[in-house]
Coordinates of C-alpha atoms in Angstrom, one line a residue:
M9 CA 0.0 0.0 -0.1
A10 CA 1.3 3.5 -1.0
P11 CA 2.1 5.8 2.1
G12 CA -0.7 8.2 0.8
E13 CA -3.2 5.1 1.3
K14 CA -2.1 4.3 4.6
I15 CA -2.5 7.9 5.6
K16 CA -5.9 8.0 4.4
A17 CA -6.9 4.6 5.7
K18 CA -5.6 5.7 9.2
I19 CA -7.6 9.1 9.0
K20 CA -10.8 7.1 8.0
K21 CA -10.7 4.6 10.7
N22 CA -10.2 7.5 13.6
L23 CA -13.1 9.8 12.0
P24 CA -16.5 8.9 13.0
V25 CA -18.5 6.8 10.6
T26 CA -22.2 7.5 10.0
G27 CA -24.9 6.2 7.9
P28 CA -24.2 4.7 4.5
Q29 CA -20.9 5.9 4.8
A30 CA -19.9 3.1 6.9
P31 CA -18.1 0.3 4.9
T32 CA -19.8 -2.6 6.3
I33 CA -22.9 -3.5 8.1
K34 CA -21.0 -4.4 11.1
E35 CA -19.7 -0.9 11.3
L36 CA -22.9 0.4 10.8
M37 CA -24.5 -1.4 13.7
R38 CA -21.7 -0.3 15.8
W39 CA -22.2 3.3 15.1
Y40 CA -25.9 2.8 15.6
C41 CA -25.7 1.4 19.1
L42 CA -23.1 4.1 20.1
N43 CA -25.3 7.1 19.1
T44 CA -29.1 5.8 19.4
N45 CA -31.3 7.1 22.1
T46 CA -32.4 3.8 23.0
H47 CA -30.6 2.5 26.1
G48 CA -30.4 -1.1 25.6
C49 CA -28.5 -1.1 22.2
R50 CA -26.3 1.4 23.4
R51 CA -25.5 -0.9 26.8
I52 CA -24.6 -3.7 24.5
V53 CA -21.6 -1.9 23.1
V54 CA -20.3 0.0 26.2
S55 CA -20.7 -2.9 28.6
R56 CA -17.5 -4.3 29.7
G57 CA -17.5 -8.1 30.0
R58 CA -18.9 -10.9 28.0
L59 CA -21.8 -11.8 30.4
R60 CA -23.1 -8.0 30.5
R61 CA -23.1 -8.0 27.0
L62 CA -25.2 -11.1 26.7
L63 CA -27.5 -10.1 29.5
W64 CA -28.4 -6.9 27.6
I65 CA -28.7 -8.6 24.3
G66 CA -31.2 -10.7 25.9
F67 CA -33.1 -7.8 27.5
T68 CA -33.1 -5.9 24.4
L69 CA -34.5 -8.6 22.1
T70 CA -37.0 -9.5 24.6
A71 CA -38.1 -6.0 24.8
V72 CA -38.4 -5.8 21.0
A73 CA -40.4 -9.0 21.1
L74 CA -43.0 -7.9 23.7
I75 CA -43.2 -4.3 21.8
L76 CA -43.9 -6.4 18.5
W77 CA -46.4 -8.6 20.2
Q78 CA -48.4 -5.6 22.0
C79 CA -48.5 -3.7 18.9
A80 CA -49.9 -6.7 16.8
L81 CA -52.6 -7.0 19.3
L82 CA -53.4 -3.2 19.0
V83 CA -53.5 -3.4 15.3
F84 CA -55.8 -6.6 15.4
S85 CA -58.3 -4.9 18.0
F86 CA -58.4 -1.7 15.9
Y87 CA -61.5 -2.9 14.2
T88 CA -63.4 -3.8 17.4
V89 CA -66.6 -2.2 18.3
S90 CA -68.0 -0.8 21.8
V91 CA -71.8 -1.2 22.2
S92 CA -73.7 1.6 24.0
I93 CA -77.4 1.4 24.9
K94 CA -79.4 4.3 25.6
V95 CA -82.9 4.5 26.8
H96 CA -85.0 7.5 25.4
F97 CA -88.6 8.1 27.0
R98 CA -90.3 10.2 24.3
K99 CA -93.7 10.2 22.2
L100 CA -93.3 7.0 19.7
D101 CA -94.4 6.5 16.2
F102 CA -96.8 3.6 16.1
P103 CA -95.4 0.6 13.9
A104 CA -97.5 -0.5 10.7
V105 CA -99.8 -3.4 11.7
T106 CA -100.5 -5.9 8.7
I107 CA -103.6 -8.4 9.5
C108 CA -104.4 -11.4 7.5
N109 CA -107.2 -14.0 7.5
I110 CA -105.5 -17.7 7.8
N111 CA -107.8 -18.6 5.0
P112 CA -106.7 -16.8 2.0
Y113 CA -110.1 -17.3 -0.1
K114 CA -113.6 -17.8 0.7
Y115 CA -114.4 -21.5 0.2
S116 CA -117.7 -20.5 -1.9
A117 CA -115.8 -18.7 -4.4
V118 CA -112.9 -20.8 -5.2
R119 CA -115.0 -24.2 -4.9
N120 CA -115.4 -24.3 -8.7
L121 CA -111.6 -23.9 -9.4
L122 CA -110.6 -26.6 -6.9
A123 CA -113.5 -29.0 -7.5
D124 CA -111.5 -31.8 -9.2
L125 CA -108.7 -31.2 -6.9
E126 CA -110.9 -31.7 -3.7
Q127 CA -112.6 -34.8 -5.2
E128 CA -109.2 -36.7 -5.4
T129 CA -108.1 -35.7 -2.2
R130 CA -111.4 -36.9 -0.6
E131 CA -110.7 -40.2 -2.7
A132 CA -107.1 -40.5 -1.5
L133 CA -108.4 -40.2 2.1
K134 CA -111.1 -42.7 1.7
S135 CA -108.8 -45.2 0.3
L136 CA -105.9 -44.6 2.8
Y137 CA -108.0 -44.0 6.0
G138 CA -111.5 -45.3 5.2
F139 CA -113.6 -42.1 5.9
P140 CA -116.4 -41.5 5.9
E141 CA -117.0 -45.0 5.2
S142 CA -116.3 -47.8 7.8
R143 CA -113.2 -49.7 8.2
K144 CA -114.9 -53.1 7.1
R145 CA -116.5 -51.5 4.0
R146 CA -113.1 -49.8 2.8
E147 CA -111.4 -53.5 3.3
A148 CA -114.2 -55.1 1.4
E149 CA -114.2 -52.6 -1.5
S150 CA -111.7 -53.0 -4.3
W151 CA -109.4 -50.3 -5.6
S152 CA -111.0 -50.3 -8.8
S153 CA -114.5 -49.3 -7.6
V154 CA -112.9 -46.4 -6.1
L155 CA -112.1 -44.7 -9.4
E156 CA -115.5 -45.7 -10.9
G157 CA -116.6 -42.5 -12.8
M158 CA -113.6 -40.4 -12.6
Q159 CA -110.3 -40.1 -14.1
P160 CA -107.6 -38.9 -11.6
R161 CA -106.0 -35.8 -13.2
F162 CA -103.7 -34.5 -10.5
S163 CA -103.0 -38.0 -8.9
H164 CA -101.8 -39.0 -12.4
R165 CA -99.3 -35.9 -12.5
I166 CA -98.1 -36.3 -9.0
P167 CA -99.1 -39.9 -7.8
L168 CA -99.7 -40.6 -4.1
L169 CA -97.8 -43.8 -2.8
I170 CA -98.0 -45.9 0.3
F171 CA -94.4 -47.3 1.2
D172 CA -94.0 -50.6 3.2
Q173 CA -90.7 -51.0 4.9
Y174 CA -90.6 -54.6 4.1
E175 CA -90.7 -54.0 0.3
K176 CA -87.7 -51.9 -0.8
G177 CA -88.0 -50.2 -4.1
K178 CA -91.7 -50.7 -4.4
A179 CA -94.6 -48.6 -3.6
R180 CA -98.4 -49.1 -3.9
D181 CA -100.5 -46.1 -5.8
F182 CA -103.3 -44.8 -4.0
F183 CA -105.9 -44.9 -6.7
T184 CA -104.8 -47.9 -8.9
G185 CA -104.1 -50.0 -5.9
R186 CA -101.2 -51.3 -7.9
K187 CA -97.7 -51.9 -6.8
R188 CA -95.1 -50.0 -8.9
K189 CA -91.4 -49.8 -8.8
V190 CA -89.9 -46.7 -7.4
D191 CA -86.9 -45.5 -9.0
G192 CA -84.5 -42.8 -7.7
R193 CA -83.8 -41.2 -4.7
I194 CA -86.3 -41.5 -1.5
I195 CA -86.0 -38.4 0.9
H196 CA -87.9 -38.4 4.0
K197 CA -89.0 -34.7 5.1
A198 CA -88.3 -35.9 8.7
S199 CA -85.2 -37.7 8.6
N200 CA -82.7 -35.3 10.1
V201 CA -85.1 -34.7 13.1
M202 CA -86.8 -38.0 14.0
H203 CA -86.5 -41.9 13.3
I204 CA -89.7 -43.3 11.9
E205 CA -90.9 -46.6 13.4
S206 CA -93.8 -47.0 11.1
K207 CA -94.3 -49.9 8.9
Q208 CA -96.1 -47.8 6.2
V209 CA -95.2 -43.9 5.3
V210 CA -96.9 -42.0 2.7
G211 CA -95.5 -39.7 0.0
F212 CA -95.3 -38.7 -3.8
Q213 CA -93.0 -39.2 -6.4
L214 CA -91.7 -36.1 -8.6
C215 CA -89.8 -36.7 -12.1
S216 CA -88.2 -34.4 -14.5
N217 CA -89.4 -34.2 -18.2
D218 CA -87.8 -37.2 -19.5
T219 CA -88.5 -39.2 -16.4
S220 CA -84.8 -40.5 -16.1
D221 CA -84.4 -38.5 -12.9
C222 CA -86.9 -38.9 -10.1
A223 CA -87.2 -38.2 -6.5
T224 CA -89.7 -39.5 -3.9
Y225 CA -90.7 -37.7 -1.2
T226 CA -92.2 -39.2 1.9
F227 CA -93.7 -37.8 5.1
S228 CA -93.9 -39.1 8.8
S229 CA -97.7 -38.6 8.8
G230 CA -100.4 -39.0 6.1
I231 CA -101.5 -35.3 7.2
N232 CA -98.4 -33.8 6.1
A233 CA -98.2 -35.6 2.8
I234 CA -101.8 -34.9 1.9
Q235 CA -101.5 -31.2 2.8
E236 CA -98.1 -30.9 0.8
W237 CA -99.5 -32.6 -2.0
Y238 CA -102.6 -30.1 -2.1
K239 CA -100.7 -27.4 -1.6
L240 CA -98.7 -27.9 -4.7
H241 CA -101.8 -28.6 -7.1
Y242 CA -103.4 -25.5 -5.1
M243 CA -100.5 -23.2 -6.2
N244 CA -100.6 -24.4 -9.8
I245 CA -104.3 -23.5 -10.1
M246 CA -104.2 -20.2 -8.5
A247 CA -101.2 -19.0 -10.4
Q248 CA -103.3 -18.9 -13.5
V249 CA -105.9 -16.9 -11.9
P250 CA -105.9 -13.1 -12.5
L251 CA -105.0 -10.6 -9.7
E252 CA -108.2 -8.7 -9.7
K253 CA -110.2 -12.1 -9.6
K254 CA -108.4 -13.3 -6.6
I255 CA -108.9 -10.0 -4.7
N256 CA -112.4 -10.4 -5.2
M257 CA -112.7 -13.8 -4.0
S258 CA -110.7 -12.8 -0.7
Y259 CA -112.1 -10.8 2.2
S260 CA -112.8 -7.3 1.8
A261 CA -111.8 -4.6 4.9
E262 CA -115.3 -4.1 5.8
E263 CA -115.9 -7.9 6.3
L264 CA -112.8 -8.4 8.2
L265 CA -112.9 -5.6 10.4
V266 CA -115.7 -5.1 12.7
T267 CA -114.7 -2.5 15.1
C268 CA -111.5 -0.3 15.3
F269 CA -110.1 2.0 18.0
F270 CA -106.7 3.7 18.0
D271 CA -105.6 5.8 20.9
G272 CA -108.9 6.2 22.2
V273 CA -110.5 7.4 18.8
S274 CA -112.6 5.4 16.5
C275 CA -110.9 4.1 13.1
D276 CA -112.7 2.2 10.1
A277 CA -111.6 0.3 6.9
R278 CA -110.4 3.6 5.5
N279 CA -107.4 3.7 7.9
F280 CA -106.0 0.3 6.3
T281 CA -104.4 -0.3 3.2
L282 CA -105.1 -3.1 1.0
F283 CA -102.0 -6.0 0.6
H284 CA -102.7 -8.9 -1.3
H285 CA -100.3 -12.0 -0.3
P286 CA -100.5 -15.0 -2.6
M287 CA -100.8 -17.5 0.3
H288 CA -103.0 -15.2 2.7
G289 CA -105.2 -13.6 0.3
N290 CA -106.4 -9.9 1.1
C291 CA -104.3 -8.5 3.9
Y292 CA -104.9 -5.0 5.5
T293 CA -102.3 -2.7 6.9
F294 CA -102.8 -0.1 9.5
N295 CA -100.8 3.1 9.4
N296 CA -99.0 2.3 6.4
R297 CA -96.6 4.6 4.6
E298 CA -99.1 5.5 2.0
N299 CA -101.1 7.4 4.6
E300 CA -100.4 11.3 4.7
T301 CA -98.9 11.0 8.1
I302 CA -97.4 8.1 10.5
L303 CA -99.6 8.0 13.6
S304 CA -98.0 8.1 17.1
T305 CA -99.2 7.3 20.6
S306 CA -98.5 9.6 23.4
M307 CA -99.1 7.1 26.3
G308 CA -98.4 3.4 27.2
G309 CA -101.2 0.8 27.8
S310 CA -103.8 -1.1 26.2
E311 CA -106.2 1.8 26.0
Y312 CA -103.9 4.0 23.7
G313 CA -103.1 1.3 21.0
L314 CA -104.9 -0.4 18.5
Q315 CA -108.1 -2.3 19.2
V316 CA -109.6 -4.2 16.5
I317 CA -112.5 -7.0 16.4
L318 CA -112.1 -9.6 13.4
Y319 CA -114.5 -11.5 11.9
I320 CA -113.0 -14.8 11.0
N321 CA -116.0 -16.4 9.3
E322 CA -114.8 -20.1 9.9
E323 CA -117.7 -21.5 7.4
E324 CA -115.7 -20.2 4.5
Y325 CA -112.3 -22.1 5.5
N326 CA -110.8 -24.4 2.8
P327 CA -110.6 -27.6 4.9
F328 CA -107.4 -29.3 3.1
L329 CA -105.4 -26.0 2.6
V330 CA -105.7 -24.6 6.4
S331 CA -106.3 -26.7 9.7
S332 CA -106.6 -23.7 12.2
T333 CA -108.9 -21.0 12.8
G334 CA -107.8 -17.4 13.4
A335 CA -105.8 -14.6 11.8
K336 CA -102.0 -13.7 11.6
V337 CA -100.8 -10.1 12.7
I338 CA -97.3 -8.8 11.9
I339 CA -95.7 -5.7 13.2
H340 CA -92.9 -4.1 11.1
R341 CA -91.8 -0.5 9.6
Q342 CA -93.8 1.4 7.2
D343 CA -91.3 0.8 4.6
E344 CA -90.7 -2.9 5.4
Y345 CA -92.4 -5.8 3.4
P346 CA -94.5 -7.8 5.6
F347 CA -93.3 -11.5 5.7
V348 CA -96.6 -13.0 7.2
E349 CA -95.9 -16.6 6.5
D350 CA -92.5 -16.2 8.3
V351 CA -92.7 -14.1 11.4
G352 CA -96.5 -13.5 11.6
T353 CA -98.4 -14.2 15.1
E354 CA -101.5 -16.0 15.1
I355 CA -104.6 -14.8 16.8
E356 CA -107.1 -17.4 17.9
T357 CA -110.8 -17.0 17.7
A358 CA -112.9 -16.5 20.9
M359 CA -110.1 -15.0 22.5
V360 CA -108.7 -11.4 23.1
T361 CA -105.1 -11.2 22.1
S362 CA -103.3 -8.6 23.8
I363 CA -99.7 -7.9 22.3
G364 CA -97.4 -5.6 24.4
M365 CA -94.5 -4.0 22.6
H366 CA -91.1 -2.6 23.4
L367 CA -89.1 -0.8 20.6
T368 CA -85.5 -1.4 20.0
E369 CA -83.5 0.3 17.3
S370 CA -79.9 -1.0 16.3
F371 CA -77.3 0.9 14.6
K372 CA -74.3 -1.4 13.4
L373 CA -71.0 -0.4 11.7
S374 CA -70.4 -1.4 8.3
E375 CA -67.2 -2.4 6.7
P376 CA -64.5 -2.8 7.8
Y377 CA -66.1 -3.6 11.2
S378 CA -68.8 -5.9 10.2
Q379 CA -70.3 -7.0 6.9
C380 CA -73.7 -5.4 7.2
T381 CA -75.1 -3.2 4.3
E382 CA -76.7 0.4 4.6
D383 CA -79.1 0.1 1.9
G384 CA -78.4 -3.0 -0.1
S385 CA -77.0 -1.4 -3.0
D386 CA -73.6 -3.4 -2.6
V387 CA -75.3 -6.7 -2.6
P388 CA -75.3 -8.5 -6.0
I389 CA -78.8 -9.5 -5.7
R390 CA -81.8 -7.5 -7.2
N391 CA -84.6 -6.6 -4.8
I392 CA -88.0 -7.9 -6.3
Y393 CA -90.0 -6.8 -3.6
N394 CA -91.4 -3.2 -3.2
A395 CA -89.9 -2.4 0.1
A396 CA -86.6 -1.4 1.8
Y397 CA -83.9 -4.0 2.0
S398 CA -83.5 -6.7 4.5
L399 CA -81.9 -10.0 5.1
Q400 CA -85.2 -11.8 4.4
I401 CA -86.2 -9.7 1.2
C402 CA -82.3 -10.8 0.2
L403 CA -82.7 -14.3 0.6
H404 CA -86.2 -14.5 -1.0
S405 CA -85.2 -12.8 -4.0
C406 CA -82.0 -14.7 -4.3
F407 CA -84.1 -17.9 -4.5
Q408 CA -86.7 -16.5 -6.6
T409 CA -84.1 -15.2 -9.3
K410 CA -82.5 -18.9 -8.9
M411 CA -86.0 -20.3 -9.6
V412 CA -86.5 -18.3 -12.7
E413 CA -82.9 -19.2 -14.1
K414 CA -83.0 -22.9 -13.5
C415 CA -86.7 -23.7 -13.7
G416 CA -87.8 -21.1 -16.2
C417 CA -90.8 -19.8 -14.1
A418 CA -91.4 -18.4 -10.6
Q419 CA -92.6 -19.8 -7.4
Y420 CA -96.0 -18.7 -6.6
S421 CA -95.6 -17.3 -2.8
Q422 CA -93.1 -14.7 -3.9
P423 CA -93.4 -11.8 -6.1
L424 CA -92.7 -12.0 -9.9
P425 CA -89.1 -11.0 -11.2
P426 CA -89.3 -8.6 -14.2
A427 CA -90.4 -10.7 -17.5
A428 CA -91.2 -13.8 -15.6
N429 CA -94.5 -15.8 -15.0
Y430 CA -95.7 -18.4 -12.2
C431 CA -95.1 -21.8 -12.9
N432 CA -98.1 -24.0 -14.0
Y433 CA -98.5 -27.5 -15.7
Q434 CA -99.4 -26.1 -19.1
Q435 CA -96.1 -24.1 -19.6
H436 CA -93.6 -25.8 -17.3
P437 CA -94.6 -29.4 -16.6
N438 CA -91.8 -30.3 -14.3
W439 CA -91.7 -27.2 -12.4
M440 CA -92.3 -29.0 -9.2
Y441 CA -89.4 -31.4 -9.3
C442 CA -87.2 -28.4 -10.1
Y443 CA -88.6 -26.5 -7.3
Y444 CA -88.0 -29.2 -4.6
Q445 CA -84.6 -29.9 -6.0
L446 CA -83.8 -25.9 -5.7
H447 CA -85.5 -25.8 -2.3
R448 CA -83.3 -28.5 -1.0
A449 CA -80.0 -26.8 -2.4
F450 CA -81.3 -23.6 -0.7
V451 CA -81.9 -25.2 2.6
Q452 CA -78.2 -26.8 2.4
E453 CA -76.8 -23.5 1.4
E454 CA -75.7 -24.9 -1.8
L455 CA -77.1 -21.8 -3.9
G456 CA -74.7 -19.2 -2.4
C457 CA -77.6 -17.0 -1.1
Q458 CA -76.6 -17.0 2.5
S459 CA -73.0 -16.2 1.6
V460 CA -74.1 -13.3 -0.5
C461 CA -76.7 -11.7 1.4
K462 CA -75.8 -9.4 4.4
E463 CA -77.7 -8.1 7.4
A464 CA -79.0 -4.5 7.6
C465 CA -76.8 -2.0 9.4
S466 CA -79.8 -0.3 11.0
F467 CA -83.1 -1.9 11.7
K468 CA -86.2 -1.4 14.1
E469 CA -87.5 -4.3 16.2
W470 CA -90.3 -4.5 18.5
T471 CA -89.9 -7.2 21.1
L472 CA -93.4 -8.7 21.7
T473 CA -95.4 -10.0 24.9
T474 CA -98.5 -11.8 24.0
S475 CA -101.1 -12.6 26.4
L476 CA -104.6 -14.5 26.0
A477 CA -108.3 -14.2 27.6
Q478 CA -111.3 -15.6 26.8
W479 CA -113.6 -13.3 25.0
P480 CA -116.3 -12.5 25.2
S481 CA -117.3 -13.8 28.4
V482 CA -120.1 -16.0 29.0
V483 CA -122.3 -13.3 30.8
S484 CA -121.3 -10.5 27.9
E485 CA -121.9 -12.5 25.0
K486 CA -125.7 -12.6 25.5
W487 CA -125.9 -8.7 24.8
L488 CA -122.3 -8.3 22.9
L489 CA -122.9 -10.9 19.8
P490 CA -126.3 -9.7 18.9
V491 CA -125.1 -6.0 18.8
L492 CA -122.0 -7.0 16.4
T493 CA -124.5 -9.0 14.4
W494 CA -126.6 -5.9 14.0
D495 CA -123.5 -3.7 13.0
Q496 CA -122.6 -6.3 10.4
G497 CA -126.1 -7.1 9.2
R498 CA -124.9 -5.1 5.7
Q499 CA -122.0 -7.5 5.5
I500 CA -123.3 -10.7 6.7
N501 CA -126.4 -12.5 6.7
K502 CA -126.2 -14.4 9.6
K503 CA -126.0 -14.5 13.3
L504 CA -122.5 -14.3 14.7
N505 CA -121.1 -16.7 17.2
K506 CA -118.0 -16.4 19.3
T507 CA -116.0 -19.0 17.1
D508 CA -116.3 -16.5 14.3
L509 CA -114.6 -13.5 16.1
A510 CA -111.4 -12.4 17.6
K511 CA -110.3 -9.4 19.3
L512 CA -106.7 -7.9 19.0
L513 CA -105.1 -5.3 21.3
I514 CA -101.6 -3.9 20.1
F515 CA -100.1 -1.3 22.2
Y516 CA -96.7 0.0 23.9
K517 CA -96.1 -1.2 27.5
D518 CA -94.2 1.9 27.9
L519 CA -92.6 4.7 26.0
N520 CA -89.3 3.7 26.5
Q521 CA -87.2 3.4 23.5
R522 CA -84.0 1.4 23.8
S523 CA -81.1 2.2 21.1
I524 CA -78.3 0.1 20.5
M525 CA -75.1 1.9 18.8
E526 CA -72.1 0.6 17.9
S527 CA -69.0 2.9 17.9
P528 CA -65.4 2.4 17.2
A529 CA -63.6 0.9 20.3
N530 CA -60.2 2.6 18.7
S531 CA -59.2 5.6 16.7
I532 CA -56.1 6.7 15.1
E533 CA -55.1 9.0 17.9
M534 CA -55.6 6.1 20.5
L535 CA -53.8 3.8 18.2
L536 CA -50.6 6.0 18.1
S537 CA -50.8 6.9 21.7
N538 CA -51.1 3.3 22.6
F539 CA -47.6 2.4 20.2
G540 CA -46.0 5.3 22.1
G541 CA -46.8 3.9 25.5
Q542 CA -45.5 0.6 24.4
L543 CA -42.2 1.9 22.9
G544 CA -41.7 4.1 26.0
L545 CA -42.6 1.3 28.2
W546 CA -40.2 -1.2 26.9
M547 CA -37.5 0.6 25.1
S548 CA -37.7 4.4 26.4
C549 CA -38.0 5.1 22.7
S550 CA -40.0 7.7 21.0
V551 CA -41.3 8.6 17.5
V552 CA -37.6 10.0 16.5
C553 CA -36.2 6.6 17.6
V554 CA -38.5 4.8 15.3
I555 CA -37.6 7.0 12.4
E556 CA -33.8 6.4 13.5
I557 CA -34.5 3.0 13.2
I558 CA -36.1 3.2 9.8
E559 CA -33.5 5.2 8.5
V560 CA -30.6 2.7 9.6
F561 CA -32.3 -0.7 9.3
F562 CA -34.2 0.2 6.0
I563 CA -32.1 3.0 4.3
D564 CA -28.7 2.7 5.4
F565 CA -28.5 -1.1 5.7
F566 CA -29.9 -1.5 2.0
S567 CA -27.8 1.2 0.8
I568 CA -24.6 -0.6 1.8
I569 CA -25.8 -4.0 0.2
A570 CA -26.9 -1.8 -3.0
R571 CA -23.3 0.0 -3.2
R572 CA -21.5 -3.5 -2.6
Q573 CA -23.5 -5.0 -5.5
W574 CA -22.9 -1.9 -7.5
Q575 CA -19.0 -2.2 -7.3
K576 CA -19.1 -5.9 -8.0
A577 CA -21.1 -5.2 -11.3
K578 CA -18.9 -2.5 -12.5
E579 CA -15.7 -4.8 -11.8
W580 CA -17.5 -7.5 -13.7
W581 CA -18.3 -5.1 -16.5
A582 CA -14.7 -3.7 -16.6
R583 CA -13.4 -7.4 -16.7
K584 CA -15.7 -8.1 -19.3
Q585 CA -14.8 -5.2 -21.7
A586 CA -11.0 -5.2 -21.6
P587 CA -9.5 -6.7 -24.5
P588 CA -7.5 -10.0 -23.6
C589 CA -3.4 -9.3 -24.0
P590 CA -0.4 -11.4 -23.1
E591 CA 1.1 -10.9 -20.0
A592 CA 4.4 -9.1 -20.1
P593 CA 7.4 -10.4 -17.7
R594 CA 7.6 -8.0 -14.7
S595 CA 10.7 -5.8 -14.5
P596 CA 12.6 -6.0 -11.4
Q597 CA 12.3 -3.1 -9.1
G598 CA 13.9 -1.5 -5.7
Q599 CA 17.6 -1.0 -6.9
D600 CA 17.5 -4.1 -9.2
N601 CA 16.7 -6.3 -6.5
P602 CA 13.6 -8.5 -7.3
A603 CA 13.0 -9.2 -3.5
L604 CA 12.0 -5.8 -2.8
D605 CA 8.6 -6.2 -4.9
I606 CA 7.1 -7.7 -2.1
D607 CA 6.3 -4.3 -0.8
N608 CA 5.1 -1.2 -2.3
D609 CA 6.7 1.0 0.4
L610 CA 10.2 2.4 -0.1
P611 CA 12.7 0.4 1.9
T612 CA 14.0 1.8 5.1
F613 CA 17.9 1.5 6.1
N614 CA 17.6 -1.3 8.5
S615 CA 15.3 -3.2 6.1
A616 CA 17.7 -2.6 3.2
L617 CA 20.5 -4.4 5.2
H618 CA 18.4 -7.3 5.8
L619 CA 17.4 -7.8 2.1
P620 CA 19.1 -10.8 0.3
P621 CA 21.3 -10.1 -2.8
A622 CA 19.5 -10.4 -6.3
L623 CA 19.8 -13.9 -7.9
G624 CA 22.3 -13.7 -11.1
T625 CA 23.4 -10.3 -10.3
Q626 CA 26.7 -9.0 -8.9
V627 CA 26.8 -6.7 -6.0
P628 CA 29.0 -3.8 -7.2
G629 CA 32.1 -3.4 -5.0
T630 CA 33.0 0.0 -3.3
P631 CA 36.1 1.9 -4.8
P632 CA 38.8 3.1 -2.7
P633 CA 38.7 6.7 -1.7
K634 CA 40.7 9.5 -3.2
Y635 CA 42.6 10.8 -0.4
N636 CA 43.4 14.5 -2.3
T637 CA 40.1 15.1 -1.8
L638 CA 40.3 14.9 1.9
R639 CA 42.7 18.1 2.2
L640 CA 41.2 21.0 3.8
E641 CA 41.2 24.2 2.3
R642 CA 40.2 27.8 3.4
A643 CA 36.8 28.9 1.9
F644 CA 38.1 32.4 2.3
S645 CA 41.8 32.7 1.2
N646 CA 42.0 36.4 1.3
Q647 CA 40.5 37.0 4.8
L648 CA 41.3 40.3 6.3
T649 CA 42.7 41.0 9.7
D650 CA 40.8 42.3 12.5
T651 CA 42.5 46.1 12.4
Q652 CA 42.9 46.2 8.6
I653 CA 40.9 49.3 7.0
L654 CA 40.2 49.5 3.7
D655 CA 41.2 52.0 1.4
E656 CA 38.1 52.8 0.1
L657 CA 36.8 53.6 3.4

């Protein structure tokens, strides 16, 4: 190394090395530990003794691990929510109340449409259970005599079958009495909840168009099998009836509502809005959004709510479609669709049903805190209901859309999507088989509706408390029923009895409104504060230290690595671009002594004495001195004396 390079290296070694100027990562880490504000890293370098250094290394790494763990917990808990419950006492808006008769259409009005279906249903019951004839007559009567004078149109399309556990793969037809081979799957409706011990079960078989794929559905009770079979044919028939005709065949508001009171003020059918439900006929909604103003109540208690007396008219009930008597009521928001068949509350006849309400409003946070939706605009399912978004609306819309896509028609109990028609035999012969297969896939969550639909972020919920009492009482019915008969004389032409009437009371138990609200449990300010607390607790570090760590470990660290790689790349490129040439013999240096070539520095006097002579050369001898050169001569031969004075002076 040349003397200049040695001096430069010595000066560089003594000067402090900072940041990317450090030649190695080791020197960078040493500089950081000596100059950082975190005490642990500094103690690693300045501590004397190996044991102390090891202890400080362990303490520092443990503190770093704890900081990372605590900060990770803070980040993961950032999107949590805190729930606050507030109770308000104020005047409350009364909800919308939808009332439906359990029987959708008057039996006298639809009897002509359902005559053939009811005849085959009665024959099926007669063949299976032997009524109205006696058991002995049923056993003596042959199966062929049952079909005398009739052609079973509905049972031919969906045959009712009796399955015997001792005869696998075979079943007996209701009407022909003949045994037939049953192909395809046998699906028992109650297999997931109960074990059937009966020797015989009842069911029906559904097949696709080409009859190559069939499924047989069996039920634990003949009642369920007959009602399900009847309901399928009923929906097929009613799907072909125009809406106006169905409205006329159902109950009018004047027929259903006998008396009405709200908040102590009399009301009538004009305060109710018609809502036609495919499976419940004409329903009527009180305090609907179509009214000019939403009614409210100023006091709690049954006297300040809605009081109605309903005329049920049990004589007009369809015996095979419904098996209970009464009405259904559902309490909902004004812009919400009333799902009567899902969440409706049944009202008994000859009873007064009191429903006390508590209002609860819930407000949830949307993403990223939860998967709820504000208005359903971010859900890829088209809302086919003319109502605000809800989870039930999304699920029913998804199923109806899948029904139209796979079966080519819509299911009767739900609204029609655009450019779709209800299913019927004439246009879609195998719609029942497709419907059952699709419904089974929906229940097993194979259609993807449950994963796509989201819960609404804000909703109102009325907690109901129901109580029953006999109405009218024995002593009051003697005068109450004649008065109601006289009031309804213009609508009905018969004497009322208490089994035709039902009384309903709906009211707020109190005016306390409970609000459940979600709010973020953390904020950015709180998160940064928690980060600073963890850094100060474990490493006595601040934001400046964090910036310093980022500079050293991310900027300087990678700068050193990049500089090294760049130098290597330059050297490789220089070697690649240099032209190849023969290596010339090296000339001896250092006073013609090749042994001095081992060092670039000039030899000193002592080192030169110890150098070996060069091979093949003769050390020159020293010539004898010339003695005449040793003679001393005066430098100033014409020297003046001390007392001599020059003439010029």
